[in-house]
Short mmCIF file of C-alpha atoms and ligand atoms in Angstrom, two decimals:
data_model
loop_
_atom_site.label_atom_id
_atom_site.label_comp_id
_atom_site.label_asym_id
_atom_site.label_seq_id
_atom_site.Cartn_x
_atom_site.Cartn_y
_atom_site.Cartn_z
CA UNK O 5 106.45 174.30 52.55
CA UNK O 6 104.75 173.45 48.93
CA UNK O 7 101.21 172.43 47.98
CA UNK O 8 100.46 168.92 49.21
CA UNK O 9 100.66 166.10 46.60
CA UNK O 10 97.91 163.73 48.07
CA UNK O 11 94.73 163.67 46.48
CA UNK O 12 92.04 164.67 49.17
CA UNK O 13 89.11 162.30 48.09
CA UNK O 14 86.44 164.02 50.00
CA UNK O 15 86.96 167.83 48.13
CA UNK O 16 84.38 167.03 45.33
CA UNK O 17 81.07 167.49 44.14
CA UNK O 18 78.54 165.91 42.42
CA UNK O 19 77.37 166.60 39.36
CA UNK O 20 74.82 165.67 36.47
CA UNK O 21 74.91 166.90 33.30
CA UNK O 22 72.47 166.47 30.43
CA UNK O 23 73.16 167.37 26.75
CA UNK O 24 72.60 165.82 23.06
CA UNK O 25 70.08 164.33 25.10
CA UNK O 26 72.30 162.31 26.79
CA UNK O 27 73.35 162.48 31.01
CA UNK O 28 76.03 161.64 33.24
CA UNK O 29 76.77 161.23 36.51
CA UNK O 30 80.31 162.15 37.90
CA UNK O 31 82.18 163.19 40.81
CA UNK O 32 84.62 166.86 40.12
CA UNK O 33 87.12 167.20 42.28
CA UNK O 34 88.25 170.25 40.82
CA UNK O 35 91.01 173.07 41.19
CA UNK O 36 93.12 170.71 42.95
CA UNK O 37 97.54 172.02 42.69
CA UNK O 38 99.42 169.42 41.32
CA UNK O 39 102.99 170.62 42.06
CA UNK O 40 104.61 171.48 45.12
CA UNK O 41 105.48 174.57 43.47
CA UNK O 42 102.96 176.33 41.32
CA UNK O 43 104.16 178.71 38.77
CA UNK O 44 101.10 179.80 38.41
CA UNK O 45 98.26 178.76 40.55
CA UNK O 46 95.63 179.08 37.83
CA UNK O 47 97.42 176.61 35.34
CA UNK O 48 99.07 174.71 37.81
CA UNK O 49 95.42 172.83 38.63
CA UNK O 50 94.15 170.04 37.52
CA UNK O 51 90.32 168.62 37.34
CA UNK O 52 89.47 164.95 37.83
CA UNK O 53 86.38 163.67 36.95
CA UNK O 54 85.18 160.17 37.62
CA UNK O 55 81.72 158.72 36.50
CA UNK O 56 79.60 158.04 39.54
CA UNK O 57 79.13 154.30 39.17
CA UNK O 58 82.50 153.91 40.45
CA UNK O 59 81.82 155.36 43.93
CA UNK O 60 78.53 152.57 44.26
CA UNK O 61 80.50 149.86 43.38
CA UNK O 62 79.02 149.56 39.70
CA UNK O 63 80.91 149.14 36.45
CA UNK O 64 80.48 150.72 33.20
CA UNK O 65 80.54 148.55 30.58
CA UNK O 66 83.74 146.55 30.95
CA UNK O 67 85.38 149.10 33.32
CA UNK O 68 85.66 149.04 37.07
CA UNK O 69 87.02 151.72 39.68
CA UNK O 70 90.81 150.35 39.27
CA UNK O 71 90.29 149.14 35.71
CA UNK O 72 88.97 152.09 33.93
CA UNK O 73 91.69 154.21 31.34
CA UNK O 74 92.41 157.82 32.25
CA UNK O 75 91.71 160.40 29.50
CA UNK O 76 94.16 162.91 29.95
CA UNK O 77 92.90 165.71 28.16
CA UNK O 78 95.06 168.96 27.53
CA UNK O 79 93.13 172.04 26.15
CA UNK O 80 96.04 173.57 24.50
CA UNK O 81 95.49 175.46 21.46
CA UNK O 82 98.59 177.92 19.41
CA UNK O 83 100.91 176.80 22.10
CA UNK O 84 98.83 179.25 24.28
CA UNK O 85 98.24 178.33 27.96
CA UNK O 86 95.89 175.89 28.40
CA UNK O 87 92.76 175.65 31.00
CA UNK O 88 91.71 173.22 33.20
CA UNK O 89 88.86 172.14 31.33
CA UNK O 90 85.64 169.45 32.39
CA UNK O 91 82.94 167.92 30.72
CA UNK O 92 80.43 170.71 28.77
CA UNK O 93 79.64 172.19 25.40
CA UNK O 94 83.50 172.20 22.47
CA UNK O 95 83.98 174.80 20.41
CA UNK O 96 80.71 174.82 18.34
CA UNK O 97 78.51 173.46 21.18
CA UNK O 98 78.57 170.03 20.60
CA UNK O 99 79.47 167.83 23.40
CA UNK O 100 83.05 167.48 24.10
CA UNK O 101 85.63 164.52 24.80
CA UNK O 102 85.34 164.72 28.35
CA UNK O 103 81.74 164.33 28.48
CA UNK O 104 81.40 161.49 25.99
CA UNK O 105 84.62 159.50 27.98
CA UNK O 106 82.54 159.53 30.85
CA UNK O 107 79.81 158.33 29.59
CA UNK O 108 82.06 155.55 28.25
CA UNK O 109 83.29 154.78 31.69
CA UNK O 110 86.91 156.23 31.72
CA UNK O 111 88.31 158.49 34.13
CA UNK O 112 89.20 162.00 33.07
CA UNK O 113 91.71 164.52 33.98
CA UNK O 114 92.45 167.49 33.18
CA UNK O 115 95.10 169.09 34.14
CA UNK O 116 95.88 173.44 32.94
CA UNK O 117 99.66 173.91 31.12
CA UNK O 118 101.34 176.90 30.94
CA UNK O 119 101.65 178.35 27.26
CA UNK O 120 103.66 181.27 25.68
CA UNK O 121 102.18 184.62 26.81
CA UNK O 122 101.62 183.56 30.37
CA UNK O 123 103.91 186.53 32.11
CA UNK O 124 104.15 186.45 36.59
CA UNK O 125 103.86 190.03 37.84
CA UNK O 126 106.96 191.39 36.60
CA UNK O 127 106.31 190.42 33.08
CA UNK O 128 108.71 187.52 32.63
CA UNK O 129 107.49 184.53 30.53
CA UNK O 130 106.49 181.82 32.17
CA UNK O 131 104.62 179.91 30.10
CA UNK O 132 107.73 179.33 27.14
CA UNK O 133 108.94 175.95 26.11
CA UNK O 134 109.80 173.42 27.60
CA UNK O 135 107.16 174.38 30.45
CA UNK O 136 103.83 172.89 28.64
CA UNK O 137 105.51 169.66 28.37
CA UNK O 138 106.88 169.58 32.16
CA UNK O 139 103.17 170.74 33.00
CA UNK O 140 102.03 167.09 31.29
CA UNK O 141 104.77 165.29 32.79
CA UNK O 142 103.89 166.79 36.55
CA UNK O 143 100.24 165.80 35.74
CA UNK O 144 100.74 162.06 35.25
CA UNK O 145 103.44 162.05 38.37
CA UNK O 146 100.59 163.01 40.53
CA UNK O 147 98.40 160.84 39.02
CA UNK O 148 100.60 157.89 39.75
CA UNK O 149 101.34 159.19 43.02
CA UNK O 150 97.80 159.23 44.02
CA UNK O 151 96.92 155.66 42.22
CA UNK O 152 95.59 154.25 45.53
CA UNK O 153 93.31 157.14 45.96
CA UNK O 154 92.42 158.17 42.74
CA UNK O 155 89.63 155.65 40.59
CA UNK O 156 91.74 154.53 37.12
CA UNK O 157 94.77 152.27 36.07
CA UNK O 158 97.56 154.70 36.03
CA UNK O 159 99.22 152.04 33.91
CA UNK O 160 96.73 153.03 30.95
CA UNK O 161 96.84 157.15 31.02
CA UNK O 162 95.47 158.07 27.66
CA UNK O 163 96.65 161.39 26.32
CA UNK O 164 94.56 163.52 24.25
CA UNK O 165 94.76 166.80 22.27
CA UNK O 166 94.67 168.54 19.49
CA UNK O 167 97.14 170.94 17.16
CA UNK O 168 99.73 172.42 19.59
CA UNK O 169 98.03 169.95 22.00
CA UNK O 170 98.44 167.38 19.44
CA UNK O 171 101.91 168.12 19.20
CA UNK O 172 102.45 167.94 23.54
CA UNK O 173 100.37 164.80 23.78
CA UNK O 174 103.28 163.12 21.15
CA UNK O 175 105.78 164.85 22.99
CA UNK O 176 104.22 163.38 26.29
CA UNK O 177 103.93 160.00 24.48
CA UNK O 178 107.38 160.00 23.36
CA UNK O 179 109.54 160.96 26.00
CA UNK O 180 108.54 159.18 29.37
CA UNK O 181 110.93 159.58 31.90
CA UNK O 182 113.59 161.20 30.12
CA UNK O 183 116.46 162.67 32.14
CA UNK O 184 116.18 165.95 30.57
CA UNK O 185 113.05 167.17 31.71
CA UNK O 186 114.03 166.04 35.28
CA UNK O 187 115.52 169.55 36.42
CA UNK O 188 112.64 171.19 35.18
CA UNK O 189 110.29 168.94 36.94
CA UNK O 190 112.11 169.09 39.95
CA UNK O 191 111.47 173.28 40.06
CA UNK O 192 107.97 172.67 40.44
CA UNK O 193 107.71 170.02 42.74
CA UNK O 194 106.38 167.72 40.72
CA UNK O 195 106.24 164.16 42.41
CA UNK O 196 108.53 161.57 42.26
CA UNK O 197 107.10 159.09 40.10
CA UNK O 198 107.58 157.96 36.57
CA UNK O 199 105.88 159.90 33.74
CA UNK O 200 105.55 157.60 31.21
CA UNK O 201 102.12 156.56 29.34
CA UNK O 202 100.17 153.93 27.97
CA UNK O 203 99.04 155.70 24.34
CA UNK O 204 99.01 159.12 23.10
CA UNK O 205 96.19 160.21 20.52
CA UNK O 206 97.12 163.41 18.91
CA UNK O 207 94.99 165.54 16.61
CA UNK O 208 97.16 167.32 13.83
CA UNK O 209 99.94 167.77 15.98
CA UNK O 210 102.26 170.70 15.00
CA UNK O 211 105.48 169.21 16.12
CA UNK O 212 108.76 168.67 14.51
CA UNK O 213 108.72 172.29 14.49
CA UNK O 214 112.41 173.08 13.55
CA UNK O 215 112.08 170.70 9.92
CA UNK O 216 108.34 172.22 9.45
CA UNK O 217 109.04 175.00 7.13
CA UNK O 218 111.10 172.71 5.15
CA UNK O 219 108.67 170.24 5.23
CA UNK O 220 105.61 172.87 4.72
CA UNK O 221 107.58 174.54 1.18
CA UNK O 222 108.67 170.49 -0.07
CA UNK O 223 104.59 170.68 -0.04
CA UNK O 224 103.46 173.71 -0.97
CA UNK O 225 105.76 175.22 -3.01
CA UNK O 226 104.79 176.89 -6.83
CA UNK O 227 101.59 177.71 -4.75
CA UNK O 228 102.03 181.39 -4.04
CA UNK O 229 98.73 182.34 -2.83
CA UNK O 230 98.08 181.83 0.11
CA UNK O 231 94.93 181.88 2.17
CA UNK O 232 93.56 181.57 5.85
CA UNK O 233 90.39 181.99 8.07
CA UNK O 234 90.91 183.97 11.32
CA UNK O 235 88.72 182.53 13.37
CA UNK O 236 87.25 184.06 17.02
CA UNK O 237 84.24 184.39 19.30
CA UNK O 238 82.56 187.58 19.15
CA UNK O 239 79.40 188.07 21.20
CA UNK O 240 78.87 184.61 21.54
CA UNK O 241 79.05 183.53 17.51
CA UNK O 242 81.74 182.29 16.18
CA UNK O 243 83.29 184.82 13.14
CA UNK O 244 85.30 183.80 10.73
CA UNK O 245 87.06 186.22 8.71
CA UNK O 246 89.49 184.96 5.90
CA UNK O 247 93.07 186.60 5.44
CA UNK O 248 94.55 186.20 1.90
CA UNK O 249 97.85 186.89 0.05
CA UNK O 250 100.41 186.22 -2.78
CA UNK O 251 104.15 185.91 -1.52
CA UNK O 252 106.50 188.51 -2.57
CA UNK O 253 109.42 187.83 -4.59
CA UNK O 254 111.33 187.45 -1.68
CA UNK O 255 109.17 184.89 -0.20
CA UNK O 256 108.80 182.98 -3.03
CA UNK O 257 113.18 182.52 -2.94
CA UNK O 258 113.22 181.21 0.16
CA UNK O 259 110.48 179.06 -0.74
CA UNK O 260 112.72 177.55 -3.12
CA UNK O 261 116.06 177.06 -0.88
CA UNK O 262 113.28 175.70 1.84
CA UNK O 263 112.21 173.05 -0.61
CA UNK O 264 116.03 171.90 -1.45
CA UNK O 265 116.34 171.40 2.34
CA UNK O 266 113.36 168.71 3.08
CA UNK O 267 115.26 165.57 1.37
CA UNK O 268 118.49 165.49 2.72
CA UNK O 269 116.65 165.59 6.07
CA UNK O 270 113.94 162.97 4.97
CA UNK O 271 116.57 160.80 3.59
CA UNK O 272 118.28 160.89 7.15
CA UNK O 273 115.80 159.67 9.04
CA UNK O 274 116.04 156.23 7.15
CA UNK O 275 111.92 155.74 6.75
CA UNK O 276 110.62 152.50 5.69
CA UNK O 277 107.13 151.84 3.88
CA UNK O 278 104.90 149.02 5.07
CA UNK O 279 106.46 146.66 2.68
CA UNK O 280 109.91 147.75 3.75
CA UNK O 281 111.28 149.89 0.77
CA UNK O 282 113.68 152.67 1.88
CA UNK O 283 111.63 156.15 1.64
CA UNK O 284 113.66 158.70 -0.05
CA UNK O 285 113.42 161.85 -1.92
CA UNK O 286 115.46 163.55 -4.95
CA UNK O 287 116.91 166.61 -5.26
CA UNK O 288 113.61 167.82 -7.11
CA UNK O 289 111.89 166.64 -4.21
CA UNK O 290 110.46 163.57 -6.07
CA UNK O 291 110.61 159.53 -5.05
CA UNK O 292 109.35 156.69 -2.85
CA UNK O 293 108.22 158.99 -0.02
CA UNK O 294 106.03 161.48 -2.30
CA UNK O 295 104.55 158.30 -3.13
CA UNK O 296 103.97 157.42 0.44
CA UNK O 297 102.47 160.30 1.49
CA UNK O 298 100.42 159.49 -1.64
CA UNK O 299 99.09 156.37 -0.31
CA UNK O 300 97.92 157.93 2.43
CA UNK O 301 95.71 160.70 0.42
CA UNK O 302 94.46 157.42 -1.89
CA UNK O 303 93.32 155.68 1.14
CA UNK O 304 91.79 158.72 2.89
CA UNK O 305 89.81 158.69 -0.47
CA UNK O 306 88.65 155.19 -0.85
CA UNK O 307 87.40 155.08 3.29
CA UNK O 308 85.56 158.33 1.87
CA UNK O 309 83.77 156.62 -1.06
CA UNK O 310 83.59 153.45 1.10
CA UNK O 311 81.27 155.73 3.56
CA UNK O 312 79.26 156.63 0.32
CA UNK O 313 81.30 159.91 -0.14
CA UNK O 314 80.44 161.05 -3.87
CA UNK O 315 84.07 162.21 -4.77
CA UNK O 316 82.77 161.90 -8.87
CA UNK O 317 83.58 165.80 -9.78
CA UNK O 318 87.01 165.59 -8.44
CA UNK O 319 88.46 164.63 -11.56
CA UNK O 320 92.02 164.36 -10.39
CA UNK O 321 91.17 161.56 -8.53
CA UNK O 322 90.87 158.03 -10.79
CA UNK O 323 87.82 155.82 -10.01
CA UNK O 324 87.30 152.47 -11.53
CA UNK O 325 84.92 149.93 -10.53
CA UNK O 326 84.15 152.21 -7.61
CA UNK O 327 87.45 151.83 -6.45
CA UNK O 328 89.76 154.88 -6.13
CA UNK O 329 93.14 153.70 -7.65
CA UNK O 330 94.94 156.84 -8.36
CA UNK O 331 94.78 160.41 -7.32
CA UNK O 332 97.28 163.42 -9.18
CA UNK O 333 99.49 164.70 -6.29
CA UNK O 334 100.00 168.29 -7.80
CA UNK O 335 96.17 168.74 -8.28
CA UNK O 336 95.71 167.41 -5.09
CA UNK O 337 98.04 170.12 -3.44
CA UNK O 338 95.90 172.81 -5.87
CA UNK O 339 92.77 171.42 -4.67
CA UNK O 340 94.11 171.69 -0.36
CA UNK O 341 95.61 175.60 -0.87
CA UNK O 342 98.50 177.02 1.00
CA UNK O 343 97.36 178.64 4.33
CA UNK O 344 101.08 180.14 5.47
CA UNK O 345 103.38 181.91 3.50
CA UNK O 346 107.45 181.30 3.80
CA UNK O 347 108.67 180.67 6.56
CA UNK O 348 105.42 178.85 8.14
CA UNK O 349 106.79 178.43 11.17
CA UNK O 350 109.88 180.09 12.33
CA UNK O 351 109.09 183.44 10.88
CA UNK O 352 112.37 185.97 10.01
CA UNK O 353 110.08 188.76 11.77
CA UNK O 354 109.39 186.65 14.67
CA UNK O 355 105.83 186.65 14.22
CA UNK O 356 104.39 182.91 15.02
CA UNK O 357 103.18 181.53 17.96
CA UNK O 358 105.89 178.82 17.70
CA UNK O 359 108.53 181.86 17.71
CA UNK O 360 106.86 182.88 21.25
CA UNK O 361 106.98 179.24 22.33
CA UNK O 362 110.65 179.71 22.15
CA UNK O 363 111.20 182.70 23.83
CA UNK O 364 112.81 182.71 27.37
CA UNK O 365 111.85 184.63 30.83
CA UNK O 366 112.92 187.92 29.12
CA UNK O 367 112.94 187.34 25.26
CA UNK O 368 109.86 188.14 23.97
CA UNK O 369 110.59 185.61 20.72
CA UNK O 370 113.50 183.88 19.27
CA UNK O 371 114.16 181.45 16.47
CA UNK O 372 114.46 177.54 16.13
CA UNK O 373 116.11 176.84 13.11
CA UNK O 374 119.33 177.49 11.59
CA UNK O 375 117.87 178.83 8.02
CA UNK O 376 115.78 181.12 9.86
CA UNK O 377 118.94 182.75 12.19
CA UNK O 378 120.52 183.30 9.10
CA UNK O 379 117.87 185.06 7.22
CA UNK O 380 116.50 187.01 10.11
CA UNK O 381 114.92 190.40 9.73
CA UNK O 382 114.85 191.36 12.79
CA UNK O 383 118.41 190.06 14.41
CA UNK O 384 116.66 187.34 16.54
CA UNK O 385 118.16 185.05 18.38
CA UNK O 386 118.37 181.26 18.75
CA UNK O 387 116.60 178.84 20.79
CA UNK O 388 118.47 176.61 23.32
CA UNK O 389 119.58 173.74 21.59
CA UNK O 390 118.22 172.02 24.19
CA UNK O 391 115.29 172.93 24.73
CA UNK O 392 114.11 172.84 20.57
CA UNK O 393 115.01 168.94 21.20
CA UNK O 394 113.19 168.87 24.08
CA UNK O 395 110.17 169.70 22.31
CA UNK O 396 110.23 167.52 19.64
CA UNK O 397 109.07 163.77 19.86
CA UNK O 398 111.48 163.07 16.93
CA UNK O 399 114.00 162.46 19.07
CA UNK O 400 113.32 161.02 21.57
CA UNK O 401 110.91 158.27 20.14
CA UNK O 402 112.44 154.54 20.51
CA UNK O 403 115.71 155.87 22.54
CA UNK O 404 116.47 153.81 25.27
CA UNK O 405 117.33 155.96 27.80
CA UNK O 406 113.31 156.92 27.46
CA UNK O 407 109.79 154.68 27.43
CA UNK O 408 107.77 155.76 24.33
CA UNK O 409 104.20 155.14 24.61
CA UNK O 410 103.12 151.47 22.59
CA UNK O 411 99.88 152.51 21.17
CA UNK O 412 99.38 155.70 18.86
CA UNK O 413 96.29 157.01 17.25
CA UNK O 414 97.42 159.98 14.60
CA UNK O 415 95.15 162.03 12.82
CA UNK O 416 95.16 164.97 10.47
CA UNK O 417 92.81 166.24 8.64
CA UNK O 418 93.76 165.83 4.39
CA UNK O 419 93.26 169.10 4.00
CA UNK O 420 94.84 170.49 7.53
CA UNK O 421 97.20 173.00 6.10
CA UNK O 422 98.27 174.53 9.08
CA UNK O 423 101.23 172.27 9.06
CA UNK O 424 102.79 169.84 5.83
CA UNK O 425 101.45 166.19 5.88
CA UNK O 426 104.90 165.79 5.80
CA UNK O 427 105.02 166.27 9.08
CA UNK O 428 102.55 164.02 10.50
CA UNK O 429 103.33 161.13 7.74
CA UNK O 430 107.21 160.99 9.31
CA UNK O 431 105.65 160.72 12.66
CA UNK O 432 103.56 157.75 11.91
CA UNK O 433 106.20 156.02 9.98
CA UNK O 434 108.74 156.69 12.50
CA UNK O 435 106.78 155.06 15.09
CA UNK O 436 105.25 152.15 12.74
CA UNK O 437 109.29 151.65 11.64
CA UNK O 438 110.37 150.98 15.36
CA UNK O 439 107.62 148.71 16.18
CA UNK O 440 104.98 150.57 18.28
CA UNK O 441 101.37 150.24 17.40
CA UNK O 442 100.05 153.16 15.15
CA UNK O 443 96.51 153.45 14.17
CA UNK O 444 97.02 156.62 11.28
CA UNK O 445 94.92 158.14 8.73
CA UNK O 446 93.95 161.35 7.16
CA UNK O 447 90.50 161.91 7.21
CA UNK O 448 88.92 162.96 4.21
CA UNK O 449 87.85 166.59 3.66
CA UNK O 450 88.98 167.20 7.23
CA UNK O 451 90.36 170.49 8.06
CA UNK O 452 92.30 171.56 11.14
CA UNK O 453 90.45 170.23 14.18
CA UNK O 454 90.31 167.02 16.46
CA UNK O 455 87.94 164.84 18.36
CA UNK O 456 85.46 164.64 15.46
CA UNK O 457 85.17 161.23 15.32
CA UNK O 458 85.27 160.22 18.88
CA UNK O 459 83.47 157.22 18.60
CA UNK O 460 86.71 155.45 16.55
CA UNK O 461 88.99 156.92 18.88
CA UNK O 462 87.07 155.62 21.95
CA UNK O 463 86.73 152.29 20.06
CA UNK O 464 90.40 152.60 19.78
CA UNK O 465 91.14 152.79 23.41
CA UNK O 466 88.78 150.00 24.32
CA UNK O 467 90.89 148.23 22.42
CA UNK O 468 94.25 148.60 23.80
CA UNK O 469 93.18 148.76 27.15
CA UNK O 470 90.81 145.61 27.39
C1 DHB S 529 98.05 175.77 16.09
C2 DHB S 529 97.87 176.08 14.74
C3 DHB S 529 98.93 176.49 13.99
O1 DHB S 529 98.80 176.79 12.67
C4 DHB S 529 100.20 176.59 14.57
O2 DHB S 529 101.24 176.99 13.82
C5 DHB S 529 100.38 176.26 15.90
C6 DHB S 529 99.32 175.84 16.66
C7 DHB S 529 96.89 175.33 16.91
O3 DHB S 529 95.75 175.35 16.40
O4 DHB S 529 97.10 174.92 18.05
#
């Protein structure tokens, strides 16, 4: 016998909580297993918070009990496990998502997701890929199954996250109901329900993962420096210490083969702009889609100077009539810095977190890409082919043997370097080109980092869901 899968709506407690000034009122019905199976019992929970108004009867704003979206928050961060969170203080003390969506009237759940470095008792992984994205999946199923008991439309589930989480909440958003997670699911328990969602909003999502080091060097590369703030919590403060290098001759060579790799896959996936011209690149790297990605940076800059940015000493960038019309792409790129050296992602020493996220039960690490088999340093092994699909929205987005989510909300920062814009920029336009409703930008002077401007997004969700 598993862990039940219905909701018990009397194991909760009341809460108020006051900060920036600012209270709310919510029922936590916290801790609660939402697999038959757990994994692990301490990632395997899920919190659900709903705003107290719902339990007298009382709406919040336009929302009632069965009306109101769920926020479906995951905390994942470096494809690490992520916790259960709740309403309380983010990262630099400010009040986070959860808090704020409750005061807006939505529901909010939060469920834990295994990540790479989880090991059971006898050190096998548990946490490695696809299991974050099953972890998701099982999350909504209960959800739905409980959507007599449980306060919230299940047909508007709202994912949100950031970075890795980024990256699982367009996986989530992409791949509803897709026969290959099914055996997966099925391990845990999860319940028998569809998975699907109503809109994903993803924070710099580092997805795409197996085309990101060609994507990150198309970028980057004749920058050889490259430079990076480790950032952690010691006693309390946060400490950021920054980590800096030039790329060895070596690195710089495969920074170069890297490069002559991005357009033949760009040109593959067939993007279109807005006004329907075929996005390509050239051998060099240069054409319509450099120019796209362009158009992006230009309108990050006018929204800036719109706001009453003063963007005068960046001289690369052409103002006339205080409107920004041009901006110079390589001094842009000069201007951002490089943050990884070659390769960003699938490392030949097996080194990144994404080389951990594809590890298995008893491999430690392994690669995800073909370029980085054959240059391995270390005689690592290759990923599932499987299981690197599984993990990409790419593929799955539009397929009809899938539901993709209709409404999107991308961001990423202009100068996020952790992964190419490349990378988000395909994931927009692939969406935008097969007809869902995208809502993309990249915030000026915005570094890695998400729910900064949760005002829009909530703005943004009103707005689908009303
Ligand atoms: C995250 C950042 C990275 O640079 C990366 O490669 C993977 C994940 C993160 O912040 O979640």
């Amino acid at each position: 016998m598993g862990y039940s899968l219905d909701f018990n709506q009397s194991n909760y407690e009341t809460k108020t909580l006051t900060l920036d000034n600012q209270t709310i009122e919510y029922r936590a019905f916290e801790k609660i297993v939402y697999v038959e199976y757990p994994v692990d019992v301490q990632f395997h929970t899920m919190n659900i918070y709903v705003p107290d108004a719902y339990f007298k009867g009382e709406a919040i704003g336009p929302y009632t009990s069965d009306r109101a979206p769920i926020l479906l928050i995951n905390t994942v961060g470096g494809y690490k496990p992520g916790e259960p969170g709740g309403p309380g203080q983010g990262r630099f003390g400010e009040a986070n998502a959860a808090f704020f969506a409750l005061k807006q009237g939505y529901v909010v759940a939060m469920p834990g997701v295994r990540g790479r470095s989880l090991q059971d008792d006898n050190g096998r992984n548990i946490g490695v890929a696809p299991a974050a994205i099953i972890d998701l999946k099982a999350a909504v199923r209960y959800l739905r199954h409980n959507r007599a008991v449980i306060p919230g439309d299940t047909e508007k589930i709202v994912s949100n996250g950031t970075s890795a989480g980024g990256a699982l909440s367009s996986l989530l958003g992409a791949t509803g109901n897709h026969q290959d997670y099914e055996p997966y699911l099925e391990k845990i328990g999860a319940a028998k329900e569809r998975d699907d969602i109503f809109a994903a909003s993803c924070y710099c999502p580092i997805t795409n993962l197996e085309h990101a080091d060609a994507a990150y060097e198309w970028l980057f590369h004749g920058l050889n420096d490259y430079k990076k703030k480790k950032i952690e919590r010691v006693n309390g403060e946060i400490k950021k210490t920054p980590i800096e290098g030039t790329m060895s001759v070596d690195q710089i060579t495969l920074s170069a083969e890297l490069k002559r790799n991005f357009p033949p896959y760009l040109n593959s996936l067939g993007l279109k702009s807005s006004n329907g011209e075929t996005l390509t690149l050239d051998e060099s790297g240069k054409g319509s889609f450099q120019k796209h990605v362009q158009s992006f940076l230009i309108d990050s800059a006018k929204t800036a100077l719109a706001k009453g940015e003063d963007l005068s000493e960046l001289e690369w960038i052409t103002i006339n009539n205080g409107n920004v019309i041009d901006l110079d792409f390589g001094q842009f790129i000069l201007f951002a810095t490089r943050m990884k050296p070659p390769l960003a992602f699938d490392d030949i020493e097996l080194k990144t977190p994404e080389n951990e996220l594809f590890g298995t039960a008893s491999i430690k690490a392994q690669h995800f890409s073909a370029f980085a088999e054959e240059h391995t340093q270390v005689d690592g092994s290759l990923a599932d082919a499987t299981i690197i699909k599984m993990m990409n929205p790419m593929d799955y987005i539009g397929s009809s043997e899938n539901v993709t989510s209709s409404h999107w909300r991308i961001r990423h920062g202009s100068v996020d370097r952790d992964t190419s814009l490349a990378i988000p920029i395909i994931l927009a336009t692939t969406l935008m080109n097969k007809g869902y409703n995208v809502d993309f930008t990249l915030p000026w002077g915005q570094g890695h980092g998400g729910d900064y401007d949760l005002d829009e997004l909530f703005a943004w969700i009103d707005n689908i869901a009303l």
